[in-house]
């Protein structure tokens, strides 16, 4: 009812548009952090709640304590490390001298931009700035073997915001680097070089340089972070080939820099290429770009922040601490392998003012109106004076004895679950446009009783199911059906087909297969093959084994793009929208499901075995036993006789066709001479589990 006031004052109930946004403001103070996931996407990440088992919790604390001890070692600078760091800094400062800059013989833009080679052998791009441009650079080198290709992106006055890119911010989005080589002294088919790793001294969040070597979607790229404002524009990336390459008498190289991200004009504006033959070309990018100038500053002149930053980088790469890093990585893997289940939670943000939001004019998110603070609708009772105006205060208001709404909604829902229809039939809408209550005084009494029972759902359900109203017979007379077909007057007991999850539970319970196990990971019961052959996910449906296959239907794994079929057939919602009241249909597909679905037929086999093993040798006793397990009552003589007649017919059929009997039984144990009788009882059990009365609450 309240959501209708998102765009305008409610036409029928006393809720204004401001009421909607004041209520919304309670949830506008949630705890979250903003993360850039790449491809221009920004996400809000909410906190997780760890839900370990007792054994996992003990092991988790041990591993985290070990990781903390190792991290303390990695964070501690020692005199020995100081000495090693001085040598390392000298090596890092001279790392660029180990690279040979390529002199381009030919440069071109497939998008018809203008490429010009400068004196320092860098290439600057001017003129047209097309979408998805590709630069081609051809060069010759005598370096061999080549163990790395370096790409420097450089600033230039001619570029927007100084570059190094050509987009309005001076950034770029490089999506791929291709390299082909051939010998310089004779014509040969060019070889394509495969890169195994890419590293850079800076990458924008979500656009890591590793995207250059990933075989992912065309929406990934490498970009730098122009928002840091650190006053430098030179960054560099190193690509490592899967194996070194090069020819003794010279190597011709053809390099393609592709900018394919979303077909935008985000091309590099100035760059330079070089190669190296050193054993580990990573050295040139180990120091972050913003720290590289610090290497030239004498130690005594550095700030404390600079000293700490340089030392932290050194400790992250030095071989002196490699055993510690390896052990920490091992413990972190062990922590991840524990498989602790997590759940998203909605934490309260750390703010020091009343939560607020803005009214959205006509409900448009982009049209801000008046600023409103968290509050409840004026037409209902106010927030208690002694509570804070946050989500905890809202929760206390919801269950306050002065609030007439919550208890009524709750007990109406209980009534619907037990009777199949609420006292207010529209359980999703108790406003003026919903149905009025058939028994308003009963609804009021149940609501106040619920509060007096300290909101105990168990006590309320016990109260209802032990009442004379609930315990009435559900038998319908012609007069009663004509006067009150939907039993709104409660002149008889409830009678309705149970929900989809319960249909399976009843079948498993009758067969003796139902597992009482509570909680745990999702259930993957049998389903026909091919239903999960959908896009957007590589996940596979792997049928649960053992006891887990027979847990309650409420644990069934749900995927909105491919809901579990038998639940959908019995009107379970797809979970795309919140569904307060389910519809009930009766279709031939439901009968075909309980008759033919392998999961239900497996239950029929199990019930047949229970009948044969538990009810003795007498056929009439067996028929009565199976009937009682399925329908929880004794059969009438006519019902029992019809079951026995069907059983005899099936026994005769399977004795004439033992191969079919073996297929029905699917049991390698026991003598095959018993298969016809067991198969016949399986068919009887299949009929019993298929009856309307089996899955009808009455």
Coordinates of N, CA, C and O in Angstrom, one line a residue, residues 101-107 116-118 120-123 136-140 253 271-273:
X101 N 65.2 0.7 -26.4 CA 64.0 1.3 -27.1 C 64.0 1.0 -28.6 O 65.0 1.0 -29.3
X102 N 62.8 0.6 -29.0 CA 62.6 0.3 -30.4 C 62.5 1.5 -31.3 O 61.8 2.5 -30.9
X103 N 63.2 1.5 -32.4 CA 63.1 2.7 -33.4 C 62.1 2.3 -34.4 O 62.3 1.4 -35.3
X104 N 60.9 2.9 -34.5 CA 59.8 2.4 -35.4 C 60.3 2.7 -36.9 O 60.7 3.8 -37.2
X105 N 60.1 1.7 -37.7 CA 60.4 1.8 -39.1 C 59.1 2.3 -39.8 O 59.2 3.0 -40.8
X106 N 58.0 1.9 -39.3 CA 56.7 2.2 -39.9 C 55.6 2.3 -38.8 O 55.5 1.4 -37.9
X107 N 54.8 3.4 -38.9 CA 53.7 3.5 -37.9 C 52.5 3.9 -38.7 O 52.5 4.6 -39.7
X116 N 53.2 10.2 -35.4 CA 54.5 10.9 -35.7 C 55.6 10.4 -34.7 O 55.3 10.3 -33.5
X117 N 56.7 10.0 -35.2 CA 57.8 9.5 -34.4 C 58.7 10.7 -34.0 O 59.2 11.4 -34.8
X118 N 58.9 10.8 -32.7 CA 59.7 12.0 -32.2 C 61.2 11.5 -32.0 O 61.5 10.4 -32.2
X120 N 63.0 11.1 -29.4 CA 63.2 10.1 -28.3 C 62.6 8.7 -28.6 O 62.5 7.9 -27.8
X121 N 62.2 8.6 -29.9 CA 61.6 7.4 -30.5 C 60.2 7.1 -29.9 O 59.7 6.0 -30.1
X122 N 59.7 8.0 -29.2 CA 58.3 7.9 -28.8 C 57.4 8.3 -30.0 O 57.8 8.9 -31.0
X123 N 56.1 7.9 -29.9 CA 55.2 8.2 -31.0 C 54.0 9.0 -30.4 O 53.4 8.7 -29.4
X136 N 49.5 0.4 -35.4 CA 50.4 -0.6 -35.9 C 51.8 0.0 -35.9 O 52.0 1.1 -36.5
X137 N 52.7 -0.6 -35.2 CA 54.1 -0.2 -35.2 C 55.0 -1.3 -35.6 O 54.9 -2.5 -35.1
X138 N 55.8 -1.1 -36.6 CA 56.8 -2.0 -37.1 C 58.2 -1.6 -36.8 O 58.5 -0.4 -37.0
X139 N 59.0 -2.5 -36.3 CA 60.4 -2.1 -35.9 C 61.3 -3.3 -36.0 O 60.8 -4.5 -36.1
X140 N 62.6 -3.1 -36.1 CA 63.6 -4.1 -36.2 C 64.5 -4.0 -34.9 O 64.9 -2.9 -34.5
X253 N 59.5 -6.9 -35.9 CA 58.4 -6.9 -35.0 C 57.2 -6.1 -35.5 O 57.5 -5.0 -35.9
X271 N 53.2 7.3 -26.8 CA 53.7 6.1 -26.2 C 55.1 5.7 -26.8 O 55.5 6.3 -27.8
X272 N 55.8 4.8 -26.1 CA 57.1 4.3 -26.6 C 57.2 2.9 -26.3 O 56.7 2.4 -25.2
X273 N 57.9 2.1 -27.1 CA 58.0 0.7 -27.0 C 59.5 0.3 -26.8 O 60.4 0.9 -27.5

